[in-house]
Short mmCIF file of C-alpha atoms in Angstrom, two decimals:
data_model
loop_
_atom_site.label_atom_id
_atom_site.label_comp_id
_atom_site.label_asym_id
_atom_site.label_seq_id
_atom_site.Cartn_x
_atom_site.Cartn_y
_atom_site.Cartn_z
CA MET Y 1 12.36 -29.54 -8.47
CA GLU Y 2 13.74 -28.62 -5.06
CA HIS Y 3 16.67 -31.01 -5.14
CA ILE Y 4 18.03 -31.11 -8.64
CA VAL Y 5 20.23 -28.44 -10.15
CA SER Y 6 17.81 -26.69 -12.45
CA SER Y 7 18.38 -24.17 -15.20
CA TYR Y 8 17.40 -20.53 -15.07
CA ASP Y 9 14.39 -21.38 -17.25
CA ASP Y 10 13.16 -24.01 -14.82
CA GLU Y 11 13.48 -21.61 -11.95
CA LEU Y 12 11.67 -18.86 -13.80
CA LYS Y 13 8.88 -21.31 -14.65
CA PHE Y 14 8.57 -22.27 -10.99
CA ILE Y 15 8.25 -18.60 -10.04
CA LEU Y 16 5.76 -17.84 -12.81
CA ARG Y 17 3.55 -20.74 -11.77
CA ARG Y 18 3.43 -19.37 -8.23
CA ILE Y 19 2.55 -15.91 -9.51
CA SER Y 20 -0.18 -17.35 -11.66
CA GLU Y 21 -1.60 -19.08 -8.57
CA MET Y 22 -1.37 -15.79 -6.70
CA GLY Y 23 -3.24 -13.99 -9.48
CA GLY Y 24 -6.08 -16.51 -9.40
CA GLN Y 25 -6.23 -16.37 -5.62
CA ALA Y 26 -6.25 -12.55 -5.55
CA GLU Y 27 -9.05 -12.39 -8.13
CA ARG Y 28 -11.10 -14.90 -6.16
CA MET Y 29 -10.63 -13.01 -2.89
CA VAL Y 30 -11.73 -9.69 -4.36
CA GLU Y 31 -14.72 -11.26 -6.12
CA GLN Y 32 -15.84 -13.06 -2.98
CA ALA Y 33 -15.26 -10.06 -0.71
CA VAL Y 34 -17.44 -7.82 -2.87
CA SER Y 35 -20.04 -10.54 -3.21
CA ALA Y 36 -20.04 -10.92 0.59
CA LEU Y 37 -20.45 -7.16 0.94
CA ILE Y 38 -23.37 -7.05 -1.46
CA ARG Y 39 -25.20 -10.02 0.01
CA SER Y 40 -24.13 -9.31 3.62
CA ASP Y 41 -22.72 -12.83 3.65
CA TRP Y 42 -20.85 -13.04 6.92
CA GLY Y 43 -19.64 -16.62 6.36
CA LEU Y 44 -18.17 -15.87 2.94
CA ALA Y 45 -16.48 -12.78 4.40
CA GLN Y 46 -14.85 -14.89 7.08
CA SER Y 47 -13.54 -17.38 4.57
CA VAL Y 48 -11.98 -14.54 2.54
CA VAL Y 49 -10.23 -13.30 5.67
CA ALA Y 50 -8.93 -16.80 6.38
CA ASP Y 51 -7.70 -17.27 2.78
CA ASP Y 52 -5.35 -14.31 2.95
CA ILE Y 53 -2.61 -16.41 4.56
CA LEU Y 54 -2.32 -18.41 1.30
CA LEU Y 55 -1.27 -15.33 -0.63
CA ASP Y 56 1.22 -14.34 2.07
CA THR Y 57 2.80 -17.77 1.88
CA LEU Y 58 2.98 -17.73 -1.91
CA GLN Y 59 4.54 -14.29 -1.90
CA ARG Y 60 7.21 -15.34 0.54
CA GLU Y 61 7.96 -18.36 -1.64
CA VAL Y 62 8.28 -16.19 -4.76
CA ASP Y 63 10.55 -13.74 -2.92
CA GLU Y 64 12.86 -16.41 -1.60
CA ARG Y 65 13.06 -18.27 -4.88
CA ALA Y 66 13.64 -15.06 -6.84
CA VAL Y 67 16.49 -13.94 -4.61
CA MET Y 68 18.05 -17.40 -4.81
CA THR Y 69 17.76 -17.42 -8.59
CA ILE Y 70 19.43 -14.04 -8.96
CA GLY Y 71 22.28 -15.07 -6.68
CA LYS Y 72 22.79 -18.45 -8.36
CA ARG Y 73 22.17 -17.69 -12.03
CA GLN Y 74 23.27 -14.06 -12.29
CA PRO Y 75 20.73 -13.39 -15.03
CA MET Y 76 21.28 -10.34 -17.25
CA ALA Y 77 19.03 -7.93 -19.18
CA GLN Y 78 15.47 -9.25 -19.71
CA ASP Y 79 16.23 -12.41 -17.69
CA LEU Y 80 17.12 -10.29 -14.69
CA ARG Y 81 14.14 -8.01 -15.25
CA GLU Y 82 11.88 -11.10 -15.29
CA ILE Y 83 12.98 -11.99 -11.78
CA VAL Y 84 12.87 -8.47 -10.39
CA GLY Y 85 9.49 -8.03 -12.07
CA ALA Y 86 8.23 -11.23 -10.42
CA ILE Y 87 9.16 -9.83 -7.00
CA ARG Y 88 7.26 -6.63 -7.71
CA ILE Y 89 4.21 -8.32 -9.17
CA SER Y 90 3.91 -10.81 -6.32
CA SER Y 91 4.00 -7.88 -3.90
CA ASP Y 92 1.17 -6.14 -5.80
CA LEU Y 93 -0.90 -9.33 -5.84
CA GLU Y 94 -0.35 -9.86 -2.14
CA ARG Y 95 -1.52 -6.31 -1.51
CA ILE Y 96 -4.61 -6.84 -3.70
CA GLY Y 97 -5.49 -9.85 -1.56
CA ASP Y 98 -5.00 -7.69 1.52
CA LEU Y 99 -7.42 -5.10 0.18
CA GLY Y 100 -9.92 -7.88 -0.52
CA LYS Y 101 -9.49 -9.03 3.06
CA ASN Y 102 -10.11 -5.48 4.30
CA ILE Y 103 -13.39 -5.34 2.41
CA ALA Y 104 -14.36 -8.71 3.88
CA LYS Y 105 -13.59 -7.50 7.42
CA ARG Y 106 -15.79 -4.53 6.76
CA VAL Y 107 -18.69 -6.85 5.90
CA ILE Y 108 -18.28 -8.34 9.33
CA ALA Y 109 -18.19 -4.89 10.95
CA VAL Y 110 -21.13 -3.46 9.03
CA ASN Y 111 -23.33 -6.51 9.48
CA ASP Y 112 -25.95 -4.75 11.58
CA HIS Y 113 -26.37 -1.73 9.35
CA LYS Y 114 -28.81 -1.34 6.51
CA GLN Y 115 -27.00 -0.96 3.18
CA PRO Y 116 -28.20 1.71 0.76
CA VAL Y 117 -28.92 -0.47 -2.28
CA GLN Y 118 -28.02 1.86 -5.15
CA LEU Y 119 -24.66 2.66 -3.51
CA VAL Y 120 -23.87 -1.02 -3.06
CA ARG Y 121 -24.59 -1.37 -6.79
CA GLY Y 122 -22.08 1.40 -7.48
CA ILE Y 123 -19.46 -0.52 -5.55
CA GLU Y 124 -20.35 -3.68 -7.42
CA HIS Y 125 -19.85 -1.89 -10.71
CA MET Y 126 -16.50 -0.45 -9.58
CA SER Y 127 -15.36 -3.88 -8.51
CA GLU Y 128 -16.32 -5.33 -11.90
CA LEU Y 129 -14.08 -2.79 -13.59
CA ALA Y 130 -11.25 -3.42 -11.13
CA LEU Y 131 -11.53 -7.19 -11.58
CA GLU Y 132 -11.52 -6.74 -15.35
CA GLN Y 133 -8.33 -4.68 -15.05
CA LEU Y 134 -6.81 -7.38 -12.88
CA LYS Y 135 -7.80 -10.16 -15.31
CA ASN Y 136 -6.46 -8.19 -18.28
CA VAL Y 137 -3.19 -7.31 -16.61
CA LEU Y 138 -2.59 -10.96 -15.73
CA ASP Y 139 -3.13 -11.77 -19.43
CA VAL Y 140 -0.74 -9.00 -20.39
CA TYR Y 141 1.82 -10.42 -18.00
CA ALA Y 142 1.39 -13.89 -19.50
CA THR Y 143 1.97 -12.51 -22.99
CA ARG Y 144 4.50 -9.76 -22.05
CA ASP Y 145 2.52 -7.35 -24.21
CA ALA Y 146 3.96 -3.86 -23.60
CA VAL Y 147 1.44 -2.12 -25.83
CA ARG Y 148 -1.55 -3.56 -24.00
CA ALA Y 149 0.21 -2.70 -20.73
CA LEU Y 150 0.01 0.96 -21.72
CA GLU Y 151 -3.69 0.58 -22.55
CA ILE Y 152 -4.44 -0.95 -19.17
CA ARG Y 153 -2.86 1.95 -17.36
CA ALA Y 154 -5.01 4.35 -19.35
CA HIS Y 155 -8.16 2.42 -18.34
CA ASP Y 156 -7.52 3.02 -14.66
CA ALA Y 157 -8.96 6.52 -15.09
CA GLU Y 158 -12.43 4.93 -15.44
CA ILE Y 159 -12.21 3.36 -12.02
CA ASP Y 160 -11.01 6.64 -10.56
CA ALA Y 161 -13.90 8.53 -12.15
CA LEU Y 162 -16.36 6.00 -10.78
CA TYR Y 163 -14.78 6.31 -7.35
CA THR Y 164 -15.09 10.09 -7.47
CA SER Y 165 -18.76 9.94 -8.34
CA LEU Y 166 -19.47 7.27 -5.74
CA PHE Y 167 -17.62 9.33 -3.15
CA ARG Y 168 -19.93 12.27 -3.87
CA GLU Y 169 -23.04 10.11 -3.74
CA LEU Y 170 -21.99 8.58 -0.43
CA LEU Y 171 -21.38 12.00 1.07
CA THR Y 172 -24.75 13.23 -0.14
CA TYR Y 173 -26.44 10.19 1.32
CA MET Y 174 -24.73 10.74 4.65
CA MET Y 175 -25.82 14.37 4.72
CA GLU Y 176 -29.43 13.47 3.96
CA ASP Y 177 -29.75 11.22 6.96
CA PRO Y 178 -27.13 10.87 9.73
CA ARG Y 179 -28.35 7.33 10.37
CA ASN Y 180 -26.63 6.40 7.10
CA ILE Y 181 -23.24 7.63 8.25
CA THR Y 182 -21.85 4.42 9.72
CA ALA Y 183 -22.83 2.18 6.81
CA CYS Y 184 -21.75 4.79 4.25
CA THR Y 185 -18.37 5.23 5.91
CA HIS Y 186 -17.78 1.51 5.52
CA LEU Y 187 -18.83 1.67 1.89
CA LEU Y 188 -16.54 4.68 1.42
CA PHE Y 189 -13.57 2.70 2.65
CA SER Y 190 -14.60 -0.32 0.58
CA ALA Y 191 -14.78 1.88 -2.52
CA LYS Y 192 -11.36 3.28 -1.67
CA ASN Y 193 -9.99 -0.24 -1.34
CA ILE Y 194 -11.33 -1.13 -4.78
CA GLU Y 195 -9.82 2.02 -6.24
CA ARG Y 196 -6.47 0.92 -4.74
CA ILE Y 197 -6.89 -2.52 -6.35
CA GLY Y 198 -7.07 -0.69 -9.68
CA ASP Y 199 -3.84 1.13 -8.79
CA HIS Y 200 -2.08 -2.16 -8.11
CA ALA Y 201 -3.29 -3.53 -11.48
CA THR Y 202 -1.72 -0.42 -12.99
CA ASN Y 203 1.53 -1.10 -11.12
CA ILE Y 204 1.57 -4.59 -12.61
CA ALA Y 205 1.04 -3.14 -16.10
CA GLU Y 206 4.01 -0.82 -15.49
CA THR Y 207 6.15 -3.76 -14.39
CA VAL Y 208 5.26 -5.76 -17.51
CA TYR Y 209 6.28 -2.75 -19.58
CA TYR Y 210 9.58 -2.61 -17.71
CA ILE Y 211 10.25 -6.33 -18.14
CA LYS Y 212 9.57 -6.16 -21.86
CA THR Y 213 11.24 -2.86 -22.77
CA GLY Y 214 13.87 -2.33 -20.08
CA THR Y 215 12.57 1.20 -19.57
CA GLN Y 216 10.07 2.58 -17.10
CA MET Y 217 6.82 4.19 -18.15
CA GLU Y 218 7.06 7.87 -17.21
CA ALA Y 219 6.94 8.30 -13.42
CA GLU Y 220 3.86 10.51 -13.41
CA ARG Y 221 0.69 8.70 -14.26
CA PRO Y 222 -1.96 10.43 -16.33
CA LYS Y 223 -4.26 10.03 -13.31
CA SER Y 224 -3.77 11.45 -9.84
CA ASP Y 225 -2.81 8.39 -7.88
CA SER Y 226 -5.39 8.98 -5.23
CA THR Y 227 -6.36 12.42 -4.01
CA PRO Y 228 -7.26 14.99 -6.62
CA SER Y 229 -6.86 18.59 -5.58
CA ILE Y 230 -10.43 19.74 -5.88
CA ALA Y 231 -11.10 22.67 -3.61
CA ALA Y 232 -14.79 22.68 -4.55
CA PRO Y 233 -17.41 22.36 -1.80
CA MET Y 234 -17.81 18.66 -2.53
CA PRO Y 235 -14.40 17.19 -3.28
CA GLY Y 236 -14.12 14.09 -5.37
CA ALA Y 237 -11.86 11.04 -5.19
CA ASN Y 238 -9.80 10.83 -2.06
CA GLY Y 239 -6.57 9.14 -0.96
CA MET Q 1 31.82 5.69 -7.13
CA GLU Q 2 29.94 5.10 -10.35
CA HIS Q 3 32.97 4.26 -12.48
CA ILE Q 4 35.40 2.31 -10.36
CA VAL Q 5 35.01 -1.35 -9.53
CA SER Q 6 33.84 -1.20 -5.95
CA SER Q 7 33.57 -3.88 -3.33
CA TYR Q 8 30.34 -5.27 -1.93
CA ASP Q 9 30.86 -3.06 1.13
CA ASP Q 10 31.12 0.09 -0.95
CA GLU Q 11 27.99 -0.80 -2.84
CA LEU Q 12 26.09 -1.54 0.34
CA LYS Q 13 27.24 1.80 1.78
CA PHE Q 14 25.99 3.58 -1.32
CA ILE Q 15 22.58 1.92 -0.96
CA LEU Q 16 22.37 2.62 2.78
CA ARG Q 17 23.16 6.30 2.23
CA ARG Q 18 20.31 6.53 -0.24
CA ILE Q 19 17.93 4.83 2.20
CA SER Q 20 19.00 7.17 4.95
CA GLU Q 21 18.18 10.11 2.65
CA MET Q 22 14.83 8.50 1.89
CA GLY Q 23 14.09 8.10 5.60
CA GLY Q 24 14.82 11.78 6.27
CA GLN Q 25 12.74 12.83 3.29
CA ALA Q 26 9.79 10.61 4.28
CA GLU Q 27 9.82 11.96 7.84
CA ARG Q 28 9.90 15.53 6.57
CA MET Q 29 7.02 14.95 4.16
CA VAL Q 30 4.77 13.44 6.82
CA GLU Q 31 5.62 16.16 9.34
CA GLN Q 32 4.96 18.93 6.84
CA ALA Q 33 1.77 17.33 5.51
CA VAL Q 34 0.26 17.09 8.99
CA SER Q 35 1.44 20.59 9.84
CA ALA Q 36 -0.18 21.85 6.63
CA LEU Q 37 -3.40 20.03 7.55
CA ILE Q 38 -3.47 21.55 11.02
CA ARG Q 39 -2.68 25.10 9.92
CA SER Q 40 -4.60 24.85 6.63
CA ASP Q 41 -1.36 25.84 4.92
CA TRP Q 42 -2.08 25.43 1.24
CA GLY Q 43 1.43 26.46 0.13
CA LEU Q 44 3.17 23.96 2.39
CA ALA Q 45 0.78 21.26 1.19
CA GLN Q 46 1.71 21.98 -2.41
CA SER Q 47 5.40 21.76 -1.68
CA VAL Q 48 4.90 18.35 -0.03
CA VAL Q 49 3.08 17.15 -3.15
CA ALA Q 50 5.93 18.41 -5.33
CA ASP Q 51 8.60 16.77 -3.12
CA ASP Q 52 7.21 13.28 -3.64
CA ILE Q 53 9.14 12.88 -6.90
CA LEU Q 54 12.42 12.94 -4.91
CA LEU Q 55 11.46 9.80 -3.02
CA ASP Q 56 10.37 8.06 -6.21
CA THR Q 57 13.74 8.82 -7.78
CA LEU Q 58 15.69 7.63 -4.75
CA GLN Q 59 13.68 4.42 -4.61
CA ARG Q 60 14.36 3.68 -8.24
CA GLU Q 61 18.06 4.28 -7.64
CA VAL Q 62 18.11 1.91 -4.65
CA ASP Q 63 16.25 -0.74 -6.64
CA GLU Q 64 18.57 -0.58 -9.60
CA ARG Q 65 21.72 -0.54 -7.53
CA ALA Q 66 20.50 -3.39 -5.33
CA VAL Q 67 19.69 -5.62 -8.30
CA MET Q 68 23.07 -4.82 -9.85
CA THR Q 69 24.86 -5.62 -6.60
CA ILE Q 70 23.15 -8.98 -6.23
CA GLY Q 71 23.99 -9.90 -9.82
CA LYS Q 72 27.60 -8.76 -9.60
CA ARG Q 73 28.61 -9.74 -6.07
CA GLN Q 74 26.44 -12.77 -5.43
CA PRO Q 75 26.25 -11.99 -1.72
CA MET Q 76 25.28 -14.80 0.67
CA ALA Q 77 23.50 -15.03 4.02
CA GLN Q 78 23.29 -11.70 5.88
CA ASP Q 79 24.99 -9.86 2.99
CA LEU Q 80 22.23 -10.98 0.65
CA ARG Q 81 19.56 -10.20 3.24
CA GLU Q 82 21.01 -6.67 3.55
CA ILE Q 83 20.39 -6.04 -0.13
CA VAL Q 84 16.96 -7.66 -0.25
CA GLY Q 85 16.09 -5.79 2.95
CA ALA Q 86 17.17 -2.52 1.35
CA ILE Q 87 14.77 -3.12 -1.55
CA ARG Q 88 11.89 -3.75 0.86
CA ILE Q 89 12.67 -0.82 3.14
CA SER Q 90 13.01 1.65 0.27
CA SER Q 91 9.61 0.52 -0.97
CA ASP Q 92 8.07 1.12 2.49
CA LEU Q 93 9.67 4.57 2.70
CA GLU Q 94 8.45 5.48 -0.77
CA ARG Q 95 4.94 4.45 0.26
CA ILE Q 96 5.17 6.52 3.47
CA GLY Q 97 6.04 9.54 1.34
CA ASP Q 98 3.04 8.74 -0.85
CA LEU Q 99 0.75 8.68 2.18
CA GLY Q 100 2.20 12.04 3.25
CA LYS Q 101 1.46 13.36 -0.21
CA ASN Q 102 -2.12 12.08 0.04
CA ILE Q 103 -2.63 13.98 3.29
CA ALA Q 104 -1.19 17.10 1.66
CA LYS Q 105 -3.58 16.77 -1.31
CA ARG Q 106 -6.42 16.52 1.16
CA VAL Q 107 -5.39 19.86 2.70
CA ILE Q 108 -5.82 21.34 -0.74
CA ALA Q 109 -9.23 19.70 -1.15
CA VAL Q 110 -10.55 20.57 2.30
CA ASN Q 111 -9.32 24.15 2.21
CA ASP Q 112 -12.78 25.73 2.28
CA HIS Q 113 -14.17 23.67 5.13
CA LYS Q 114 -14.04 24.51 8.79
CA GLN Q 115 -11.92 22.00 10.73
CA PRO Q 116 -13.22 20.67 14.05
CA VAL Q 117 -10.31 21.68 16.28
CA GLN Q 118 -10.29 18.84 18.80
CA LEU Q 119 -10.34 16.28 16.00
CA VAL Q 120 -7.46 17.95 14.23
CA ARG Q 121 -5.59 17.70 17.54
CA GLY Q 122 -6.34 13.97 17.60
CA ILE Q 123 -4.78 13.62 14.18
CA GLU Q 124 -1.79 15.65 15.30
CA HIS Q 125 -1.29 13.31 18.24
CA MET Q 126 -1.60 10.23 16.02
CA SER Q 127 0.95 11.66 13.64
CA GLU Q 128 3.37 12.33 16.51
CA LEU Q 129 3.21 8.66 17.46
CA ALA Q 130 3.61 7.55 13.85
CA LEU Q 131 6.59 9.86 13.34
CA GLU Q 132 8.16 8.56 16.52
CA GLN Q 133 7.73 5.01 15.26
CA LEU Q 134 9.32 6.02 11.98
CA LYS Q 135 12.25 7.74 13.70
CA ASN Q 136 12.79 4.76 16.01
CA VAL Q 137 12.61 2.21 13.24
CA LEU Q 138 15.19 4.15 11.21
CA ASP Q 139 17.46 4.03 14.31
CA VAL Q 140 16.80 0.32 14.66
CA TYR Q 141 17.72 -0.14 11.02
CA ALA Q 142 20.95 1.82 11.51
CA THR Q 143 21.91 -0.39 14.48
CA ARG Q 144 20.37 -3.68 13.19
CA ASP Q 145 18.82 -4.18 16.62
CA ALA Q 146 16.45 -7.15 16.34
CA VAL Q 147 15.19 -6.86 19.91
CA ARG Q 148 14.14 -3.24 19.51
CA ALA Q 149 12.58 -4.19 16.18
CA LEU Q 150 10.21 -6.47 18.08
CA GLU Q 151 9.40 -3.67 20.52
CA ILE Q 152 8.56 -1.28 17.70
CA ARG Q 153 6.09 -3.71 16.21
CA ALA Q 154 4.37 -4.00 19.58
CA HIS Q 155 4.04 -0.20 19.80
CA ASP Q 156 2.00 -0.05 16.62
CA ALA Q 157 -1.03 -1.12 18.66
CA GLU Q 158 -1.08 2.36 20.26
CA ILE Q 159 -1.51 4.04 16.91
CA ASP Q 160 -4.26 1.58 16.01
CA ALA Q 161 -6.07 2.26 19.29
CA LEU Q 162 -5.84 5.99 18.70
CA TYR Q 163 -7.15 5.53 15.19
CA THR Q 164 -10.10 3.51 16.46
CA SER Q 165 -11.05 6.15 18.99
CA LEU Q 166 -10.61 8.98 16.46
CA PHE Q 167 -12.75 7.06 13.98
CA ARG Q 168 -15.56 6.90 16.52
CA GLU Q 169 -15.25 10.58 17.38
CA LEU Q 170 -15.31 11.56 13.74
CA LEU Q 171 -18.42 9.50 13.12
CA THR Q 172 -20.14 11.02 16.14
CA TYR Q 173 -19.24 14.48 14.97
CA MET Q 174 -20.63 13.76 11.52
CA MET Q 175 -23.88 12.48 13.01
CA GLU Q 176 -24.28 15.55 15.19
CA ASP Q 177 -24.23 17.93 12.26
CA PRO Q 178 -24.27 16.90 8.59
CA ARG Q 179 -22.39 20.09 7.71
CA ASN Q 180 -19.33 18.43 9.29
CA ILE Q 181 -19.48 15.46 6.97
CA THR Q 182 -17.20 16.69 4.19
CA ALA Q 183 -14.43 17.95 6.48
CA CYS Q 184 -14.68 14.89 8.73
CA THR Q 185 -14.48 12.52 5.79
CA HIS Q 186 -11.19 14.14 4.81
CA LEU Q 187 -9.92 13.86 8.37
CA LEU Q 188 -11.06 10.22 8.41
CA PHE Q 189 -8.96 9.44 5.36
CA SER Q 190 -6.03 11.45 6.76
CA ALA Q 191 -6.22 9.46 9.99
CA LYS Q 192 -6.32 6.26 7.96
CA ASN Q 193 -3.23 7.37 6.04
CA ILE Q 194 -1.37 7.99 9.29
CA GLU Q 195 -2.42 4.59 10.58
CA ARG Q 196 -0.96 3.09 7.39
CA ILE Q 197 2.30 4.99 7.97
CA GLY Q 198 2.50 3.15 11.30
CA ASP Q 199 1.99 -0.14 9.44
CA HIS Q 200 4.88 0.63 7.11
CA ALA Q 201 7.11 1.45 10.09
CA THR Q 202 6.14 -1.99 11.40
CA ASN Q 203 7.06 -3.55 8.05
CA ILE Q 204 10.48 -1.94 8.30
CA ALA Q 205 10.92 -3.34 11.82
CA GLU Q 206 10.06 -6.79 10.46
CA THR Q 207 12.62 -6.40 7.68
CA VAL Q 208 15.36 -5.38 10.15
CA TYR Q 209 14.53 -8.48 12.17
CA TYR Q 210 14.83 -10.58 9.01
CA ILE Q 211 18.16 -9.01 8.01
CA LYS Q 212 19.63 -9.60 11.45
CA THR Q 213 18.26 -13.05 12.28
CA GLY Q 214 17.58 -14.66 8.90
CA THR Q 215 14.10 -15.61 10.08
CA GLN Q 216 10.78 -13.85 9.68
CA MET Q 217 8.77 -12.61 12.64
CA GLU Q 218 5.59 -14.71 12.73
CA ALA Q 219 3.30 -13.83 9.82
CA GLU Q 220 0.34 -12.78 11.96
CA ARG Q 221 0.89 -9.52 13.76
CA PRO Q 222 -0.49 -9.06 17.25
CA LYS Q 223 -2.64 -6.27 15.81
CA SER Q 224 -5.23 -6.58 13.10
CA ASP Q 225 -3.51 -4.94 10.18
CA SER Q 226 -6.34 -2.62 9.38
CA THR Q 227 -9.97 -3.53 9.84
CA PRO Q 228 -10.98 -5.06 13.13
CA SER Q 229 -14.07 -7.21 13.07
CA ILE Q 230 -16.23 -5.23 15.42
CA ALA Q 231 -19.88 -5.85 14.68
CA ALA Q 232 -20.96 -3.30 17.28
CA PRO Q 233 -23.22 -0.41 16.22
CA MET Q 234 -20.23 1.92 16.04
CA PRO Q 235 -17.31 -0.04 14.57
CA GLY Q 236 -13.78 1.00 15.30
CA ALA Q 237 -10.64 1.14 13.18
CA ASN Q 238 -11.18 0.55 9.50
CA GLY Q 239 -9.14 -0.64 6.52
#
């Protein structure tokens, strides 16, 4: 594959295989990071941190191959969008892995602190939704389904709503007993990381839409992308 | 410019002008967002939020023009790296603007809460460092200075150290009086956003190095990219 003169299709296939590997790897990292957080599994957390280098390597490979393919094949229209889309999607997947790694590092940091069980459950639930979005968007990418891409973006609002309510709960919990502050702050950042994972799944949905239709979804998402402007005493989701 | 057949150099110039606009706009947004945070200036915060669309538009323009240029001109070696680098840098600048917008939204959210003055000063100082990094990295990009690019990456550790110490102070402050929790949580996220701005400046430095030398700086940065693994009772910087 490296040495023979291959067609555009072969090169695209090579890139898509790498992205599919990246998708699987990113899913696994997020799953394991949240599982490590919930079970305070320090060893699992460390292995997630170590795995991140794999995604970095794959992304670099996709980038290099994509640039080479554009230069060599001069693809047009959807063919060109496929390659540009691959660059974008691999960058989102790399970032999802990074967010998984951040959660894993937090497990290591928070090791000594008691976790408030019902809040950890809230994070688990959020991560289930985010992982479902990720799984679905990888399917949508595999099938280039622009209609389902729109649906996935709409679903992101659920994760945001969950984040907002978890944010409030965490703040309340911190106010009730200052000894909870350190652990809750870590959970707050973990929740934020998961909310960002949802955003990257949305980005991927937008890219699939672009590949398929040649047009962008409108720039403004139906959701605020991170920090809603709630001036109430207890503000909600936060960037 | 849009209608005549232009050379690679003309197209590169067009792209670089757009990136230079983006850099100025990103700097302005971050400056104004932090200034709005410090002075609780709700109006300024709203104008920062509204300005974000400009960066999105510029980034889209850079992306489209860059892809077109690669397809049409088939640049090689440093010429190709210039275009690929432009895509990466415009994405970092767009994200910096986004982080500025997030801080501005937080001003709107936190409006009713008393700000602990010395902590706001800490954030101001962090933002000065981050803005200096941003300004320097835009200079380094303009001069394609690979040696200074390395120096800039090294400087990011200062911002991280400041973030770590601010994180501890904020946690202490929250523990002292639960009424501080809401405001401090917003400052915590604002500090985190500024720390991320520093990371994006570092990314840009890495891209300049890549454009100039054709090789990547080593994958692992000297700093942990967000969450250090401190298992101490009061953990430091956090992803």
